[in-house]
């Protein structure tokens, strides 16, 4: 079997390569891809400097199961799945990284499941209570999804900030209550001060501009939370013992894979069964102990029930043969969601 795959072969260079694909190993599945989504921020960074070369990017793909490895349960050939897998026409991945796509969810929408789950995690970390005012700084691909999820979580109002007026207009269309251009520091500060408590209850930083953390500290009210959800490989120094310390703010890192992907549980038998014994309870998924896999599956459910919209976030879609040229434009492009089509 052969597969066409996207590879970063040198800094700033993307190619479409032809590779041999072996049958899936135990615990893995083979997926015939339909679409994959480019996560512009992450893949722009990796295109500039990958850990090694060739590097095979991508982690949000939709297709059908083509083969199942030994020991895999829950999937059969032909099943429609979304998977955290690299860009390619035929790709293998751990079965743990794949999720059934609910009926009624289009393949295009399902392709957003990983970036959507990243937004969901950032909103979880904000610990929004019903009626909390929330600021989402950065209305890019993940920020626009986070804005919608914050609204679902009960944030009132949801405030969006970005440099791009078109993105702010889209944020309003998708549920933001107020928006501000990033350069309007006075207007944003005035709106924050007018809120109960003199600021937002939480700021979710998704702009990619590290200095926004400093602004967030000023805009967030006492005992609030600042969630650092952007990718900034160069790092940034924050004055923890200044205003953040005086306000009692929580500054929270939001790397998606900082928590377990899944949880295997060991349960205790009820006290009516004496003596007490432990037993394997299978996998635990729940909101009180969140996992990355749980949020990935939940994002697909949010799409299935129409709670969030991702179709307006598609800037362009290209056939696989055109994908290298799309990556060539990536460092200079401001597109939101870009899809690679692997089937004619």
Coordinates of C-alpha atoms in Angstrom, one line a residue:
X1 CA 0.0 0.0 0.0
X2 CA 1.1 3.5 -0.8
X3 CA 0.2 6.9 0.8
X4 CA 0.7 10.5 -0.2
X5 CA 1.9 12.4 2.8
X6 CA 2.9 16.0 3.7
X7 CA 6.4 16.3 5.0
X8 CA 8.5 19.2 6.2
X9 CA 11.8 18.3 4.6
X10 CA 13.8 21.5 5.6
X11 CA 13.0 24.7 7.4
X12 CA 10.3 26.5 5.4
X13 CA 9.9 23.6 2.9
X14 CA 6.9 21.3 2.6
X15 CA 6.6 18.5 0.1
X16 CA 4.1 15.9 -0.9
X17 CA 5.9 12.5 -0.7
X18 CA 4.9 9.0 -1.7
X19 CA 5.5 6.4 1.1
X20 CA 4.9 2.7 1.6
X21 CA 2.4 2.0 4.4
X22 CA 2.4 -1.3 6.3
X23 CA -0.7 -3.0 7.7
X24 CA -1.5 -1.6 11.1
X25 CA 0.4 -2.9 14.1
X26 CA -1.5 -4.2 17.2
X27 CA -3.5 -1.5 18.9
X28 CA -3.5 0.7 15.7
X29 CA -5.9 1.4 12.9
X30 CA -5.3 2.4 9.3
X31 CA -7.4 5.3 8.0
X32 CA -8.2 6.2 4.4
X33 CA -8.3 10.0 4.7
X34 CA -11.0 12.3 3.3
X35 CA -9.9 15.7 4.8
X36 CA -7.3 17.0 7.2
X37 CA -7.2 20.4 8.8
X38 CA -4.1 22.6 9.0
X39 CA -3.7 24.1 12.5
X40 CA -2.1 27.3 11.2
X41 CA -0.4 28.5 14.4
X42 CA 1.2 25.3 15.4
X43 CA 2.2 24.2 11.9
X44 CA 3.5 27.7 11.1
X45 CA 5.9 27.3 14.0
X46 CA 6.9 23.8 13.1
X47 CA 7.4 24.7 9.4
X48 CA 10.0 27.2 10.6
X49 CA 11.8 24.8 12.9
X50 CA 10.8 21.2 13.3
X51 CA 12.4 18.8 15.9
X52 CA 13.9 16.8 13.0
X53 CA 13.6 16.3 9.2
X54 CA 11.6 14.9 7.5
X55 CA 8.9 15.9 9.9
X56 CA 5.3 14.8 9.3
X57 CA 2.9 17.5 10.6
X58 CA -0.9 17.4 11.3
X59 CA -3.1 16.2 14.1
X60 CA -6.7 16.6 12.9
X61 CA -7.9 14.2 10.2
X62 CA -11.2 12.7 9.0
X63 CA -11.7 9.5 7.1
X64 CA -12.8 5.9 7.1
X65 CA -11.2 2.9 8.8
X66 CA -9.3 0.9 6.2
X67 CA -7.8 -1.8 8.4
X68 CA -7.8 -2.7 12.1
X69 CA -4.8 -4.0 14.0
X70 CA -4.8 -6.9 16.4
X71 CA -6.5 -6.2 19.8
X72 CA -8.4 -3.2 18.6
X73 CA -12.0 -3.1 19.7
X74 CA -14.7 -0.5 19.0
X75 CA -13.7 0.1 15.4
X76 CA -14.5 -1.8 12.2
X77 CA -13.5 -1.4 8.6
X78 CA -15.6 1.3 7.0
X79 CA -16.3 3.3 10.2
X80 CA -16.1 7.1 9.8
X81 CA -13.6 8.5 12.3
X82 CA -11.8 11.7 13.3
X83 CA -8.3 11.1 14.4
X84 CA -5.3 12.9 15.8
X85 CA -3.2 11.8 12.9
X86 CA -0.8 13.4 10.4
X87 CA -1.6 14.8 7.0
X88 CA -1.8 11.9 4.5
X89 CA -4.0 9.9 2.2
X90 CA -3.6 6.7 4.1
X91 CA -2.3 7.0 7.7
X92 CA -1.9 4.7 10.7
X93 CA -2.5 5.9 14.3
X94 CA -3.2 4.4 17.7
X95 CA -6.8 3.5 18.1
X96 CA -6.9 5.5 21.3
X97 CA -6.4 8.6 19.1
X98 CA -9.5 8.1 17.0
X99 CA -13.1 8.9 17.6
X100 CA -16.4 7.9 15.9
X101 CA -18.0 10.8 14.2
X102 CA -21.6 11.3 15.3
X103 CA -24.4 11.1 12.8
X104 CA -25.2 14.4 11.3
X105 CA -21.7 15.9 11.7
X106 CA -20.1 16.6 8.3
X107 CA -16.6 15.5 7.6
X108 CA -15.6 19.2 7.1
X109 CA -16.9 20.1 10.6
X110 CA -15.4 17.0 12.2
X111 CA -12.0 17.9 10.9
X112 CA -11.9 20.7 13.5
X113 CA -12.2 18.4 16.4
X114 CA -8.6 18.7 17.7
X115 CA -8.3 22.4 17.5
X116 CA -11.8 22.7 18.9
X117 CA -10.9 20.4 21.8
X118 CA -7.9 22.7 22.5
X119 CA -10.3 25.7 22.7
X120 CA -12.5 23.6 25.0
X121 CA -9.6 22.9 27.4
X122 CA -8.7 26.6 27.6
X123 CA -12.3 27.5 28.5
X124 CA -12.4 24.7 31.1
X125 CA -9.3 26.2 32.7
X126 CA -11.0 29.6 32.9
X127 CA -13.5 27.9 35.4
X128 CA -16.4 30.1 34.2
X129 CA -19.4 30.4 36.4
X130 CA -22.8 31.4 35.0
X131 CA -22.7 35.1 34.4
X132 CA -18.9 35.6 34.6
X133 CA -17.6 38.2 32.1
X134 CA -14.8 36.6 30.0
X135 CA -12.3 38.0 27.6
X136 CA -11.0 35.9 24.7
X137 CA -7.8 37.6 23.4
X138 CA -7.2 36.6 19.8
X139 CA -9.9 35.6 17.4
X140 CA -8.0 33.2 15.2
X141 CA -9.1 29.7 14.6
X142 CA -8.9 28.5 18.2
X143 CA -10.0 31.9 19.6
X144 CA -13.3 31.9 17.6
X145 CA -14.1 28.5 18.8
X146 CA -13.2 29.4 22.4
X147 CA -15.5 32.4 22.1
X148 CA -18.5 30.2 21.2
X149 CA -17.7 27.6 24.0
X150 CA -17.3 30.4 26.6
X151 CA -20.9 31.5 25.6
X152 CA -22.0 27.9 26.0
X153 CA -20.4 27.8 29.5
X154 CA -22.5 30.8 30.6
X155 CA -20.1 33.7 30.2
X156 CA -21.8 37.1 30.2
X157 CA -20.6 39.1 28.4
X158 CA -18.1 37.4 26.1
X159 CA -15.6 40.0 24.9
X160 CA -13.4 39.4 21.9
X161 CA -10.1 41.1 21.0
X162 CA -8.1 40.9 17.8
X163 CA -6.1 43.0 15.4
X164 CA -8.2 42.0 12.4
X165 CA -11.6 43.7 12.0
X166 CA -13.0 40.9 9.8
X167 CA -12.2 38.4 12.5
X168 CA -13.9 40.6 15.1
X169 CA -17.0 40.9 12.9
X170 CA -17.0 37.1 12.6
X171 CA -16.7 36.8 16.4
X172 CA -19.8 39.0 16.8
X173 CA -21.7 36.8 14.3
X174 CA -20.7 33.7 16.3
X175 CA -21.8 34.9 19.7
X176 CA -19.4 37.5 21.1
X177 CA -21.2 40.3 22.9
X178 CA -18.6 43.0 22.5
X179 CA -15.4 43.2 20.5
X180 CA -12.4 45.5 20.5
X181 CA -9.5 46.0 18.2
X182 CA -6.3 45.2 19.9
X183 CA -5.0 48.8 19.5
X184 CA -8.0 50.2 21.3
X185 CA -6.4 49.9 24.8
X186 CA -8.4 52.7 26.2
X187 CA -11.8 51.4 25.0
X188 CA -11.0 47.9 26.2
X189 CA -9.8 49.1 29.6
X190 CA -12.9 51.3 30.0
X191 CA -15.2 48.3 29.3
X192 CA -13.4 46.1 31.8
X193 CA -13.5 48.7 34.6
X194 CA -17.2 49.1 34.0
X195 CA -17.8 45.4 34.8
X196 CA -18.8 44.1 38.2
X197 CA -15.6 43.8 40.2
X198 CA -13.7 46.2 37.9
X199 CA -12.6 43.6 35.3
X200 CA -13.3 40.3 33.6
X201 CA -13.5 37.1 35.7
X202 CA -11.1 35.4 33.3
X203 CA -9.0 36.1 30.3
X204 CA -8.2 33.4 27.8
X205 CA -5.0 34.5 25.9
X206 CA -5.0 33.1 22.3
X207 CA -3.5 36.0 20.4
X208 CA 0.0 34.6 20.1
X209 CA 1.3 38.0 21.4
X210 CA 3.0 37.3 24.7
X211 CA 2.6 40.9 25.8
X212 CA -1.1 40.3 26.0
X213 CA -0.5 38.4 29.2
X214 CA 0.5 41.7 30.8
X215 CA -2.6 43.4 29.5
X216 CA -4.7 40.5 30.7
X217 CA -3.4 40.9 34.2
X218 CA -4.6 44.5 34.2
X219 CA -8.0 43.7 32.7
X220 CA -8.8 40.7 35.0
X221 CA -10.5 41.4 38.3
X222 CA -9.3 40.3 41.7
X223 CA -9.1 36.5 42.3
X224 CA -9.6 36.0 38.5
X225 CA -7.8 33.7 36.1
X226 CA -5.5 34.3 33.2
X227 CA -5.2 31.3 30.9
X228 CA -2.1 31.2 28.7
X229 CA -3.3 29.2 25.8
X230 CA -1.1 30.4 23.0
X231 CA 2.0 28.7 21.6
X232 CA 5.1 30.9 22.2
X233 CA 8.3 28.8 21.8
X234 CA 10.5 31.9 22.6
X235 CA 8.9 32.2 26.0
X236 CA 7.9 35.3 27.9
X237 CA 8.7 36.6 31.4
X238 CA 5.7 37.6 33.5
X239 CA 5.9 39.7 36.7
X240 CA 4.3 37.3 39.1
X241 CA 5.0 39.5 42.1
X242 CA 3.5 42.7 40.7
X243 CA -0.2 43.3 39.9
X244 CA -0.9 39.6 39.5
X245 CA 0.2 39.0 43.1
X246 CA -1.7 42.0 44.5
X247 CA -4.9 40.9 42.8
X248 CA -4.5 37.2 43.8
X249 CA -4.8 36.1 40.2
X250 CA -4.3 32.6 39.0
X251 CA -2.0 32.3 35.9
X252 CA -2.7 29.0 34.3
X253 CA -0.8 27.2 31.5
X254 CA -3.0 25.5 29.0
X255 CA -0.9 23.0 27.0
X256 CA -3.5 20.5 25.7
X257 CA -1.4 17.4 26.5
X258 CA -0.4 18.4 30.0
X259 CA -3.1 16.1 31.4
X260 CA -3.7 12.4 30.7
X261 CA -5.1 11.5 27.3
X262 CA -7.4 8.9 28.9
X263 CA -7.8 7.5 32.4
X264 CA -8.0 3.8 33.2
X265 CA -9.9 3.5 36.5
X266 CA -9.7 1.2 39.4
X267 CA -12.9 1.0 41.4
X268 CA -13.8 -0.2 44.9
X269 CA -16.6 -2.6 45.4
X270 CA -19.6 -1.2 47.4
X271 CA -19.6 -1.8 51.2
X272 CA -22.5 -4.2 50.8
X273 CA -20.0 -6.6 49.2
X274 CA -17.7 -7.5 52.1
X275 CA -14.7 -7.7 52.2
X276 CA -14.0 -4.7 50.0
X277 CA -12.2 -5.4 46.8
X278 CA -10.9 -3.4 43.9
X279 CA -11.7 -4.1 40.3
X280 CA -10.9 -2.6 36.9
X281 CA -13.6 -0.1 36.0
X282 CA -12.6 0.5 32.4
X283 CA -12.0 4.0 31.2
X284 CA -13.3 7.0 33.0
X285 CA -14.5 10.1 31.2
X286 CA -16.2 13.0 33.0
X287 CA -16.2 16.7 33.5
X288 CA -14.7 16.6 37.0
X289 CA -11.6 14.8 35.9
X290 CA -11.1 16.0 32.3
X291 CA -8.9 14.2 29.8
X292 CA -7.8 15.2 26.3
X293 CA -9.7 12.3 24.7
X294 CA -12.8 13.3 26.6
X295 CA -12.7 16.8 25.4
X296 CA -12.1 15.6 21.8
X297 CA -15.2 13.4 21.9
X298 CA -17.2 16.2 23.6
X299 CA -16.2 18.7 20.8
X300 CA -17.8 16.3 18.3
X301 CA -20.9 16.1 20.4
X302 CA -21.1 20.0 20.6
X303 CA -20.9 20.0 16.8
X304 CA -23.6 17.3 16.6
X305 CA -26.0 19.3 18.7
X306 CA -25.3 22.6 16.9
X307 CA -23.8 24.3 19.9
X308 CA -20.9 25.6 18.0
X309 CA -20.3 26.4 14.3
X310 CA -17.0 25.9 12.5
X311 CA -18.1 26.1 8.8
X312 CA -17.6 29.9 8.8
X313 CA -14.0 29.3 9.9
X314 CA -13.0 27.6 6.6
X315 CA -10.9 30.0 4.7
X316 CA -9.9 27.7 1.9
X317 CA -9.7 24.0 0.8
X318 CA -7.2 22.6 -1.6
X319 CA -6.5 19.2 -3.2
X320 CA -3.5 17.3 -1.8
X321 CA -1.3 18.1 -4.8
X322 CA -1.8 21.8 -4.0
X323 CA -1.0 21.5 -0.3
X324 CA 2.8 22.2 -0.5
X325 CA 2.0 25.6 -2.1
X326 CA -0.5 26.3 0.7
X327 CA 2.2 25.6 3.3
X328 CA 4.6 27.8 1.3
X329 CA 2.1 30.7 1.9
X330 CA 1.6 29.8 5.5
X331 CA 4.2 32.1 7.1
X332 CA 2.6 35.1 5.3
X333 CA -1.0 34.1 5.4
X334 CA -3.7 35.0 7.8
X335 CA -6.2 32.3 6.9
X336 CA -8.3 30.7 9.6
X337 CA -9.1 27.1 8.8
X338 CA -7.5 25.5 5.7
X339 CA -8.5 22.0 4.6
X340 CA -6.6 19.4 2.6
X341 CA -8.8 17.2 0.4
X342 CA -7.3 13.7 0.1
X343 CA -10.1 12.2 -2.1
X344 CA -11.2 13.7 -5.4

